[in-house]
Short mmCIF file of C-alpha atoms and ligand atoms in Angstrom, two decimals:
data_model
loop_
_atom_site.label_atom_id
_atom_site.label_comp_id
_atom_site.label_asym_id
_atom_site.label_seq_id
_atom_site.Cartn_x
_atom_site.Cartn_y
_atom_site.Cartn_z
CA UNK A 1 114.42 -103.14 -162.58
CA UNK A 2 113.70 -103.99 -166.22
CA UNK A 3 112.68 -107.61 -166.63
CA UNK A 4 112.04 -109.92 -169.56
CA UNK A 5 108.48 -111.08 -170.12
CA UNK A 6 106.42 -112.98 -172.64
CA UNK A 7 102.77 -112.10 -173.20
CA UNK A 8 100.85 -115.05 -174.58
CA UNK A 9 97.74 -114.18 -176.59
CA UNK A 10 97.53 -110.73 -178.15
CA UNK A 11 93.82 -109.94 -178.22
CA UNK A 12 92.52 -106.82 -176.55
CA UNK A 13 93.89 -107.72 -173.15
CA UNK A 14 97.20 -109.21 -174.29
CA UNK A 15 98.11 -106.57 -176.87
CA UNK A 16 97.40 -103.78 -174.39
CA UNK A 17 99.26 -105.55 -171.59
CA UNK A 18 102.26 -106.22 -173.85
CA UNK A 19 102.48 -102.57 -174.88
CA UNK A 20 101.99 -101.42 -171.27
CA UNK A 21 104.78 -103.73 -170.04
CA UNK A 22 107.12 -102.37 -172.74
CA UNK A 23 106.13 -98.79 -171.84
CA UNK A 24 107.14 -99.63 -168.27
CA UNK A 25 110.61 -100.48 -169.58
CA UNK A 26 110.40 -104.28 -169.63
CA UNK A 27 111.64 -106.33 -172.57
CA UNK A 28 108.55 -107.95 -174.09
CA UNK A 29 108.02 -110.90 -176.42
CA UNK A 30 104.42 -110.98 -177.63
CA UNK A 31 103.18 -114.41 -178.71
CA UNK A 32 100.20 -114.77 -181.02
CA UNK A 33 99.12 -117.89 -182.92
CA UNK A 34 96.75 -116.09 -185.32
CA UNK A 35 98.90 -115.22 -188.34
CA UNK A 36 96.80 -112.26 -189.48
CA UNK A 37 96.88 -110.65 -186.04
CA UNK A 38 100.59 -111.42 -185.69
CA UNK A 39 101.62 -109.86 -188.99
CA UNK A 40 99.54 -106.75 -188.27
CA UNK A 41 101.35 -106.29 -184.95
CA UNK A 42 104.73 -106.98 -186.53
CA UNK A 43 103.99 -104.17 -188.98
CA UNK A 44 103.12 -101.92 -186.06
CA UNK A 45 99.38 -102.02 -186.74
CA UNK A 46 96.79 -102.75 -184.08
CA UNK A 47 94.22 -105.33 -185.15
CA UNK A 48 91.52 -103.32 -183.32
CA UNK A 49 90.78 -99.71 -182.47
CA UNK A 50 91.86 -98.46 -179.06
CA UNK A 51 92.56 -94.75 -178.46
CA UNK A 52 96.24 -94.00 -177.85
CA UNK A 53 97.41 -97.60 -178.11
CA UNK A 54 98.62 -97.32 -181.70
CA UNK A 55 101.00 -94.46 -180.82
CA UNK A 56 102.25 -96.39 -177.80
CA UNK A 57 102.80 -99.48 -179.97
CA UNK A 58 104.84 -97.42 -182.45
CA UNK A 59 106.89 -96.03 -179.56
CA UNK A 60 107.79 -99.40 -178.04
CA UNK A 61 108.57 -100.93 -181.44
CA UNK A 62 110.90 -98.00 -182.19
CA UNK A 63 112.62 -98.36 -178.82
CA UNK A 64 113.20 -102.08 -179.45
CA UNK A 65 111.31 -103.02 -176.27
CA UNK A 66 108.87 -105.36 -177.98
CA UNK A 67 108.93 -108.14 -180.57
CA UNK A 68 106.21 -110.46 -181.82
CA UNK A 69 106.38 -114.18 -182.56
CA UNK A 70 104.03 -117.00 -183.46
CA UNK A 71 105.27 -119.25 -180.66
CA UNK A 72 107.95 -119.77 -178.03
CA UNK A 73 111.56 -120.39 -178.98
CA UNK A 74 114.89 -120.33 -177.12
CA UNK A 75 114.31 -116.65 -176.42
CA UNK A 76 111.49 -117.53 -174.01
CA UNK A 77 113.76 -119.59 -171.76
CA UNK A 78 115.20 -116.72 -169.74
CA UNK A 79 111.98 -114.74 -169.37
CA UNK A 80 111.22 -113.74 -165.78
CA UNK A 81 107.45 -113.72 -166.22
CA UNK A 82 105.07 -115.30 -168.73
CA UNK A 83 101.67 -113.61 -168.84
CA UNK A 84 98.73 -115.74 -169.98
CA UNK A 85 96.30 -113.49 -171.84
CA UNK A 86 94.39 -115.87 -174.12
CA UNK A 87 90.60 -115.67 -174.43
CA UNK A 88 88.09 -117.63 -172.36
CA UNK A 89 84.96 -117.29 -174.54
CA UNK A 90 81.53 -118.72 -173.78
CA UNK A 91 81.19 -122.36 -174.87
CA UNK A 92 78.65 -122.67 -177.69
CA UNK A 93 75.41 -124.09 -176.33
CA UNK A 94 76.40 -123.60 -172.68
CA UNK A 95 76.97 -120.81 -170.16
CA UNK A 96 80.42 -122.14 -169.21
CA UNK A 97 83.73 -120.48 -170.13
CA UNK A 98 85.97 -122.30 -172.58
CA UNK A 99 89.36 -122.57 -170.85
CA UNK A 100 90.92 -124.78 -173.53
CA UNK A 101 93.09 -121.95 -174.92
CA UNK A 102 94.70 -121.58 -171.50
CA UNK A 103 95.51 -125.27 -171.33
CA UNK A 104 97.01 -125.16 -174.83
CA UNK A 105 99.03 -122.09 -173.81
CA UNK A 106 100.60 -123.80 -170.78
CA UNK A 107 101.26 -126.98 -172.80
CA UNK A 108 103.16 -124.91 -175.37
CA UNK A 109 105.03 -123.03 -172.65
CA UNK A 110 106.09 -126.02 -170.51
CA UNK A 111 109.16 -127.04 -172.58
CA UNK A 112 110.54 -123.48 -172.39
CA UNK A 113 109.76 -122.75 -168.75
CA UNK A 114 112.64 -122.19 -166.35
CA UNK A 115 112.27 -123.21 -162.69
CA UNK A 116 112.50 -119.59 -161.50
CA UNK A 117 110.13 -118.09 -164.08
CA UNK A 118 106.71 -116.99 -162.86
CA UNK A 119 103.61 -117.65 -164.93
CA UNK A 120 100.95 -114.99 -164.33
CA UNK A 121 97.43 -115.70 -165.54
CA UNK A 122 95.49 -112.60 -166.55
CA UNK A 123 92.53 -114.12 -168.42
CA UNK A 124 89.13 -114.15 -166.70
CA UNK A 125 88.59 -117.70 -165.45
CA UNK A 126 86.20 -119.85 -163.45
CA UNK A 127 87.46 -120.14 -159.86
CA UNK A 128 89.68 -123.23 -159.55
CA UNK A 129 91.21 -122.96 -163.03
CA UNK A 130 94.62 -121.76 -161.81
CA UNK A 131 95.05 -124.82 -159.60
CA UNK A 132 94.42 -127.20 -162.51
CA UNK A 133 96.70 -125.16 -164.77
CA UNK A 134 99.51 -125.29 -162.19
CA UNK A 135 99.28 -129.08 -161.98
CA UNK A 136 99.31 -129.42 -165.76
CA UNK A 137 102.20 -126.99 -166.23
CA UNK A 138 104.30 -128.60 -163.47
CA UNK A 139 103.77 -132.01 -165.03
CA UNK A 140 104.77 -130.72 -168.48
CA UNK A 141 107.82 -128.85 -167.18
CA UNK A 142 108.97 -131.62 -164.86
CA UNK A 143 109.23 -129.38 -161.78
CA UNK A 144 106.90 -127.40 -159.51
CA UNK A 145 106.02 -124.37 -161.62
CA UNK A 146 105.40 -120.95 -160.09
CA UNK A 147 101.93 -119.85 -161.20
CA UNK A 148 100.04 -116.85 -159.85
CA UNK A 149 96.78 -115.17 -160.86
CA UNK A 150 96.82 -111.50 -161.76
CA UNK A 151 93.35 -110.42 -162.93
CA UNK A 152 93.08 -107.50 -165.32
CA UNK A 153 90.48 -104.77 -164.95
CA UNK A 154 91.11 -102.69 -168.06
CA UNK A 155 88.17 -101.29 -170.01
CA UNK A 156 88.06 -100.99 -173.77
CA UNK A 157 88.32 -97.35 -174.79
CA UNK A 158 90.64 -96.54 -171.85
CA UNK A 159 92.72 -99.72 -171.94
CA UNK A 160 96.22 -98.23 -171.85
CA UNK A 161 95.34 -95.69 -169.18
CA UNK A 162 93.77 -98.46 -167.05
CA UNK A 163 96.89 -100.62 -167.50
CA UNK A 164 99.45 -97.95 -166.64
CA UNK A 165 97.44 -96.27 -163.89
CA UNK A 166 95.18 -98.97 -162.43
CA UNK A 167 92.92 -98.56 -159.38
CA UNK A 168 94.61 -101.59 -157.83
CA UNK A 169 96.85 -104.53 -158.64
CA UNK A 170 95.64 -107.95 -157.48
CA UNK A 171 97.90 -110.99 -157.25
CA UNK A 172 96.77 -114.45 -156.14
CA UNK A 173 99.81 -116.31 -154.84
CA UNK A 174 99.93 -119.94 -153.63
CA UNK A 175 100.72 -120.02 -149.93
CA UNK A 176 104.45 -119.92 -149.20
CA UNK A 177 105.47 -118.90 -152.73
CA UNK A 178 107.46 -115.84 -151.66
CA UNK A 179 109.54 -115.97 -154.83
CA UNK A 180 106.50 -115.32 -157.06
CA UNK A 181 105.27 -112.49 -154.88
CA UNK A 182 108.70 -110.84 -155.02
CA UNK A 183 108.88 -111.14 -158.82
CA UNK A 184 105.36 -109.75 -159.28
CA UNK A 185 106.04 -106.82 -156.95
CA UNK A 186 109.14 -106.05 -158.94
CA UNK A 187 107.44 -106.25 -162.36
CA UNK A 188 104.79 -103.73 -161.28
CA UNK A 189 107.25 -101.41 -159.58
CA UNK A 190 107.05 -98.77 -162.35
CA UNK A 191 103.35 -98.41 -161.44
CA UNK A 192 103.68 -98.61 -157.66
CA UNK A 193 106.60 -96.18 -157.54
CA UNK A 194 104.88 -93.65 -159.81
CA UNK A 195 106.98 -93.92 -163.02
CA UNK A 196 103.88 -94.48 -165.16
CA UNK A 197 102.14 -91.37 -163.85
CA UNK A 198 100.24 -93.25 -161.17
CA UNK A 199 100.48 -91.63 -157.73
CA UNK A 200 103.72 -92.90 -156.18
CA UNK A 201 103.20 -95.35 -153.36
CA UNK A 202 99.43 -95.16 -153.62
CA UNK A 203 98.37 -97.92 -156.00
CA UNK A 204 97.08 -100.70 -153.72
CA UNK A 205 98.97 -103.97 -154.30
CA UNK A 206 96.75 -106.73 -152.98
CA UNK A 207 98.28 -110.14 -152.41
CA UNK A 208 95.78 -112.90 -151.67
CA UNK A 209 95.13 -116.59 -152.19
CA UNK A 210 94.70 -117.77 -155.75
CA UNK A 211 90.99 -118.71 -155.60
CA UNK A 212 90.06 -115.28 -154.24
CA UNK A 213 92.03 -113.54 -156.95
CA UNK A 214 90.19 -115.53 -159.62
CA UNK A 215 86.88 -114.62 -158.01
CA UNK A 216 87.72 -110.92 -157.67
CA UNK A 217 87.46 -110.47 -161.42
CA UNK A 218 84.17 -112.28 -161.98
CA UNK A 219 82.72 -110.71 -158.85
CA UNK A 220 83.71 -107.22 -160.06
CA UNK A 221 82.21 -107.75 -163.51
CA UNK A 222 79.06 -109.31 -162.01
CA UNK A 223 78.65 -106.34 -159.69
CA UNK A 224 79.00 -103.90 -162.60
CA UNK A 225 76.49 -105.88 -164.68
CA UNK A 226 74.11 -105.95 -161.71
CA UNK A 227 74.39 -102.21 -161.25
CA UNK A 228 73.51 -101.60 -164.90
CA UNK A 229 70.59 -104.04 -164.80
CA UNK A 230 69.38 -102.48 -161.56
CA UNK A 231 69.03 -99.08 -163.20
CA UNK A 232 67.52 -100.71 -166.28
CA UNK A 233 64.95 -102.42 -164.03
CA UNK A 234 64.21 -98.99 -162.56
CA UNK A 235 63.80 -97.75 -166.14
CA UNK A 236 61.10 -100.37 -166.71
CA UNK A 237 59.31 -99.17 -163.58
CA UNK A 238 59.78 -95.54 -164.62
CA UNK A 239 58.32 -96.20 -168.05
CA UNK A 240 55.26 -97.85 -166.48
CA UNK A 241 54.73 -95.09 -163.93
CA UNK A 242 55.67 -91.91 -165.78
CA UNK A 243 58.80 -91.42 -163.67
CA UNK A 244 62.27 -90.59 -164.98
CA UNK A 245 65.10 -93.11 -164.52
CA UNK A 246 67.82 -90.59 -165.39
CA UNK A 247 66.78 -88.19 -162.61
CA UNK A 248 66.37 -91.19 -160.32
CA UNK A 249 69.95 -92.35 -161.07
CA UNK A 250 71.23 -88.84 -160.46
CA UNK A 251 69.53 -88.72 -157.07
CA UNK A 252 70.49 -92.18 -155.81
CA UNK A 253 74.01 -91.89 -157.24
CA UNK A 254 74.74 -88.94 -154.96
CA UNK A 255 74.67 -91.30 -152.02
CA UNK A 256 78.38 -92.12 -151.71
CA UNK A 257 77.45 -95.68 -150.75
CA UNK A 258 75.75 -96.13 -154.12
CA UNK A 259 77.91 -93.97 -156.41
CA UNK A 260 76.88 -92.53 -159.76
CA UNK A 261 79.03 -94.63 -162.11
CA UNK A 262 77.49 -97.51 -164.07
CA UNK A 263 74.01 -96.19 -163.45
CA UNK A 264 73.28 -95.16 -167.03
CA UNK A 265 70.11 -96.83 -168.22
CA UNK A 266 69.60 -97.74 -171.85
CA UNK A 267 69.94 -100.77 -174.09
CA UNK A 268 72.26 -102.36 -171.56
CA UNK A 269 75.62 -103.99 -171.37
CA UNK A 270 77.40 -105.96 -174.06
CA UNK A 271 80.94 -106.66 -175.19
CA UNK A 272 83.30 -109.57 -174.81
CA UNK A 273 83.27 -109.55 -170.99
CA UNK A 274 80.23 -108.67 -168.88
CA UNK A 275 77.62 -110.89 -170.63
CA UNK A 276 79.84 -113.97 -170.86
CA UNK A 277 81.33 -113.48 -167.40
CA UNK A 278 78.00 -113.48 -165.56
CA UNK A 279 76.98 -116.61 -167.45
CA UNK A 280 80.28 -118.38 -166.75
CA UNK A 281 79.91 -117.42 -163.08
CA UNK A 282 76.46 -119.03 -162.94
CA UNK A 283 77.84 -122.18 -164.61
CA UNK A 284 80.78 -122.41 -162.21
CA UNK A 285 78.62 -121.79 -159.13
CA UNK A 286 76.36 -124.62 -160.26
CA UNK A 287 79.36 -126.95 -160.58
CA UNK A 288 80.36 -125.99 -157.06
CA UNK A 289 76.86 -126.84 -155.81
CA UNK A 290 76.08 -123.22 -154.88
CA UNK A 291 74.21 -122.15 -158.01
CA UNK A 292 71.50 -120.46 -155.97
CA UNK A 293 74.08 -117.97 -154.60
CA UNK A 294 74.15 -116.27 -157.99
CA UNK A 295 70.66 -117.10 -159.28
CA UNK A 296 70.03 -113.36 -159.38
CA UNK A 297 72.50 -113.08 -162.26
CA UNK A 298 69.93 -114.82 -164.48
CA UNK A 299 67.63 -111.86 -163.79
CA UNK A 300 70.49 -109.44 -164.43
CA UNK A 301 70.91 -111.11 -167.82
CA UNK A 302 67.16 -111.14 -168.50
CA UNK A 303 66.63 -107.43 -167.69
CA UNK A 304 69.60 -106.65 -169.92
CA UNK A 305 68.18 -108.55 -172.88
CA UNK A 306 64.68 -107.10 -172.35
CA UNK A 307 65.98 -103.57 -172.87
CA UNK A 308 67.08 -104.53 -176.38
CA UNK A 309 63.52 -105.74 -177.10
CA UNK A 310 62.13 -102.51 -175.71
CA UNK A 311 63.56 -100.56 -178.63
CA UNK A 312 61.75 -102.81 -181.08
CA UNK A 313 58.50 -102.31 -179.13
CA UNK A 314 58.97 -98.53 -179.19
CA UNK A 315 59.72 -98.51 -182.91
CA UNK A 316 56.54 -100.54 -183.52
CA UNK A 317 54.55 -98.22 -181.28
CA UNK A 318 55.72 -95.28 -183.41
CA UNK A 319 55.59 -96.83 -186.87
CA UNK A 320 53.06 -99.65 -186.62
CA UNK A 321 54.38 -102.53 -188.68
CA UNK A 322 58.13 -102.29 -189.35
CA UNK A 323 57.86 -104.04 -192.68
CA UNK A 324 59.68 -101.99 -195.29
CA UNK A 325 60.23 -99.11 -192.88
CA UNK A 326 63.65 -97.52 -193.11
CA UNK A 327 65.43 -97.31 -189.77
CA UNK A 328 68.78 -95.66 -189.11
CA UNK A 329 70.82 -97.21 -186.29
CA UNK A 330 73.42 -94.78 -184.97
CA UNK A 331 76.19 -96.97 -183.60
CA UNK A 332 77.31 -100.55 -184.00
CA UNK A 333 80.08 -100.93 -181.39
CA UNK A 334 79.19 -102.18 -177.89
CA UNK A 335 80.45 -98.92 -176.42
CA UNK A 336 81.98 -95.68 -177.72
CA UNK A 337 85.72 -95.43 -178.48
CA UNK A 338 85.81 -99.08 -179.45
CA UNK A 339 85.27 -100.98 -182.69
CA UNK A 340 84.31 -104.15 -180.83
CA UNK A 341 81.08 -105.71 -182.07
CA UNK A 342 81.03 -108.68 -179.67
CA UNK A 343 77.55 -108.99 -178.18
CA UNK A 344 76.98 -105.34 -179.00
CA UNK A 345 73.57 -104.09 -177.84
CA UNK A 346 73.43 -101.62 -180.75
CA UNK A 347 74.16 -104.32 -183.30
CA UNK A 348 71.73 -106.76 -181.67
CA UNK A 349 68.94 -104.16 -181.72
CA UNK A 350 69.70 -103.44 -185.38
CA UNK A 351 69.41 -107.16 -186.18
CA UNK A 352 66.12 -107.44 -184.24
CA UNK A 353 64.67 -104.49 -186.14
CA UNK A 354 65.73 -106.09 -189.42
CA UNK A 355 64.18 -109.36 -188.32
CA UNK A 356 60.93 -107.49 -187.65
CA UNK A 357 60.90 -106.48 -191.34
CA UNK A 358 62.63 -103.09 -191.31
CA UNK A 359 65.31 -102.00 -193.73
CA UNK A 360 68.07 -101.11 -191.27
CA UNK A 361 70.84 -98.75 -192.26
CA UNK A 362 73.68 -98.78 -189.75
CA UNK A 363 76.31 -96.13 -189.09
CA UNK A 364 79.29 -96.11 -186.73
CA UNK A 365 82.39 -93.87 -186.67
CA UNK A 366 84.71 -96.89 -186.27
CA UNK A 367 82.94 -100.23 -186.23
CA UNK A 368 81.42 -100.78 -189.67
CA UNK A 369 84.18 -103.17 -190.77
CA UNK A 370 82.92 -106.64 -191.56
CA UNK A 371 79.22 -105.78 -191.14
CA UNK A 372 78.50 -106.10 -194.83
CA UNK A 373 79.88 -109.65 -195.00
CA UNK A 374 78.68 -110.91 -191.64
CA UNK A 375 75.26 -109.25 -191.50
CA UNK A 376 73.93 -108.87 -195.06
CA UNK A 377 70.51 -107.95 -193.61
CA UNK A 378 71.99 -104.59 -192.51
CA UNK A 379 73.13 -101.79 -194.78
CA UNK A 380 76.27 -100.07 -193.47
CA UNK A 381 76.76 -96.50 -194.71
CA UNK A 382 79.77 -94.42 -193.74
CA UNK A 383 78.36 -90.93 -194.13
CA UNK A 384 75.79 -90.26 -191.44
CA UNK A 385 73.69 -87.82 -193.48
CA UNK A 386 73.70 -90.17 -196.45
CA UNK A 387 72.68 -92.98 -194.10
CA UNK A 388 69.83 -90.88 -192.68
CA UNK A 389 68.22 -90.13 -196.06
CA UNK A 390 64.59 -91.20 -196.01
CA UNK A 391 64.77 -92.81 -192.54
CA UNK A 392 61.37 -93.27 -190.88
CA UNK A 393 62.94 -93.42 -187.44
CA UNK A 394 66.43 -93.00 -185.97
CA UNK A 395 67.77 -95.08 -183.06
CA UNK A 396 70.85 -94.20 -181.00
CA UNK A 397 72.62 -97.42 -179.99
CA UNK A 398 76.14 -96.31 -179.07
CA UNK A 399 76.82 -92.97 -177.39
CA UNK A 400 79.78 -91.81 -179.48
CA UNK A 401 80.69 -88.14 -178.92
CA UNK A 402 80.16 -87.80 -182.68
CA UNK A 403 76.41 -88.47 -182.20
CA UNK A 404 76.10 -86.27 -179.14
CA UNK A 405 77.49 -83.43 -181.23
CA UNK A 406 75.56 -84.23 -184.38
CA UNK A 407 73.77 -81.38 -186.17
CA UNK A 408 70.16 -82.34 -185.35
CA UNK A 409 68.72 -79.76 -187.77
CA UNK A 410 70.77 -81.02 -190.68
CA UNK A 411 69.78 -84.59 -189.86
CA UNK A 412 66.13 -83.54 -189.61
CA UNK A 413 66.31 -82.14 -193.14
CA UNK A 414 67.13 -85.49 -194.75
CA UNK A 415 64.99 -88.00 -192.82
CA UNK A 416 61.37 -88.92 -193.58
CA UNK A 417 60.26 -89.17 -189.97
CA UNK A 418 61.67 -86.95 -187.24
CA UNK A 419 61.52 -89.43 -184.35
CA UNK A 420 64.62 -90.55 -182.52
CA UNK A 421 64.79 -93.32 -179.93
CA UNK A 422 67.73 -92.55 -177.65
CA UNK A 423 68.83 -95.98 -176.45
CA UNK A 424 71.67 -94.52 -174.38
CA UNK A 425 70.19 -91.36 -172.87
CA UNK A 426 73.03 -89.49 -174.45
CA UNK A 427 71.55 -86.97 -176.89
CA UNK A 428 71.09 -83.33 -175.85
CA UNK A 429 67.35 -83.86 -176.19
CA UNK A 430 66.34 -80.21 -175.87
CA UNK A 431 68.34 -79.16 -178.93
CA UNK A 432 66.95 -82.14 -180.83
CA UNK A 433 63.43 -81.13 -179.83
CA UNK A 434 64.16 -77.56 -180.94
CA UNK A 435 65.26 -78.99 -184.30
CA UNK A 436 61.82 -80.56 -184.63
CA UNK A 437 62.51 -84.07 -183.37
CA UNK A 438 60.27 -86.20 -181.24
CA UNK A 439 62.74 -87.66 -178.75
CA UNK A 440 61.93 -90.95 -177.02
CA UNK A 441 64.55 -91.81 -174.39
CA UNK A 442 64.62 -95.14 -172.57
CA UNK A 443 63.37 -94.90 -168.99
CA UNK A 444 62.25 -91.30 -169.38
CA UNK A 445 59.11 -89.38 -169.96
CA UNK A 446 60.47 -86.28 -171.64
CA UNK A 447 57.09 -84.55 -171.57
CA UNK A 448 57.48 -84.43 -167.79
CA UNK A 449 61.21 -83.59 -167.81
C1 LIG B 501 84.48 -104.49 -168.51
C2 LIG B 501 84.89 -104.01 -167.11
O1 LIG B 501 84.37 -102.70 -166.90
C3 LIG B 501 86.41 -103.99 -166.96
O2 LIG B 501 86.78 -103.61 -165.64
C4 LIG B 501 86.93 -105.40 -167.23
O3 LIG B 501 88.35 -105.45 -167.15
C5 LIG B 501 86.52 -105.82 -168.63
O4 LIG B 501 85.07 -105.78 -168.73
C6 LIG B 501 86.99 -107.22 -168.86
O5 LIG B 501 86.48 -108.14 -168.21
O6 LIG B 501 87.95 -107.42 -169.61
P1 LIG B 501 84.42 -103.35 -170.94
O7 LIG B 501 83.80 -104.63 -171.41
O8 LIG B 501 85.51 -102.72 -171.73
O9 LIG B 501 84.99 -103.55 -169.44
O10 LIG B 501 83.25 -102.29 -170.88
P2 LIG B 501 82.43 -101.48 -169.77
O11 LIG B 501 82.93 -100.11 -169.70
O12 LIG B 501 82.38 -102.25 -168.50
O13 LIG B 501 80.99 -101.46 -170.42
C7 LIG B 501 80.27 -102.67 -170.64
C8 LIG B 501 78.91 -102.40 -171.23
O14 LIG B 501 78.07 -101.80 -170.26
C9 LIG B 501 78.90 -101.48 -172.46
O15 LIG B 501 78.05 -102.06 -173.42
C10 LIG B 501 78.32 -100.18 -171.92
O16 LIG B 501 77.64 -99.46 -172.90
C11 LIG B 501 77.37 -100.70 -170.84
N1 LIG B 501 77.09 -99.72 -169.77
C12 LIG B 501 78.08 -99.24 -168.98
C13 LIG B 501 75.78 -99.31 -169.55
O17 LIG B 501 74.83 -99.75 -170.26
N2 LIG B 501 75.50 -98.43 -168.55
C14 LIG B 501 76.49 -97.95 -167.75
O18 LIG B 501 76.17 -97.14 -166.84
C15 LIG B 501 77.80 -98.35 -167.97
#
């Protein structure tokens, strides 16, 4: 049954969720306080790059299923569900998550909330946040508000696909709140009954207590971060012993208990989620008096950051001093198929190389916007062969398909030094070697390969 929903906060998560809800047939009001972001969406433009989402946005605007506003008005009163999708960034100078946007969101919603409406939090939060939000919202509304937690597991680059055909749906419901559970089951029916292309009747719908549902998200992201840092730790061992971390990952990943995904070693994880989530988890565990339970996440973070340094070490090993050396960084985004620069390993490595004295030229198929103004120490160039002219060394920081398919011979003809550091283990190294390149890949000894 089509329902009416508001989606509060239209960043990556919110904009995707709003479009997905409208694609499922629900009537959606998207609420965004940032005027630039709002007017872009009203004009049918996405304020970020996400494959397939722009077409979907155009579709749901044309079908009249979605509208965008700067705040709630009378139209919000009869919504069945209000989704909270605002950001929970890292507090400056601390590991903790800043939940203030969530509190502002419920304060703004309270006057428009109906007693039967369900508020569903989707943002990633420290465990315990939902309880405090419920108290605050109930006080503001003047009745016991229905608030559930509904963590989101979408990945940038495959956000719409992940939203319409998720691995599972998780809902944290306060005990005895059967009404909320019923509403949430009904809102996700297009997924569970197969209308969105998900296998009918097979998407697990997990109902649990609220605290567990909050933890599921941070635990999942912490596990993923740990898996990446584990293979990066193995890469450090491999580099010291002449072993090959890529072959190692292949071999251990074939054990079904381990699994091969998220075992790609390189310059590590970045983005708006994994790095800040493991830090917020450590901060929250400390508050709960069980900090030592997740002490290992400090090592996960440390291994991750060391791999960025490793590229600088390798560049110095190859070039000696980096002063006045020209380095081409291939990639700026934190992962391919995204233009997100938040805590991007590629961008951070580029900045470190510049700090070490190099002249760093940076290229990315999608994410060069804003680099010139925000990072004047880097030189963004849009044409890759132009960018490569005279480079003493090339570094791969983001494994875009574009780079994997790059003409290595043509690139070799314009650079000054034919050495490439593959920070993502993504280049077809044999064809690069055939084109005359010395290929250095993190965690590998290609002479032994
Ligand atoms: C991550 C989670 O994967 C999503 O499930 C979650 O919903 C999301 O955070 C979130 O909390 O909102 P995302 O940040 O889009 O999604 O990116 P990932 O695909 O998880 O990649 C994170 C980083 O890890 C990237 O920098 C990527 O290059 C790196 N990575 C990934 C590796 O270095 N090695 C790997 O094997 C896999």
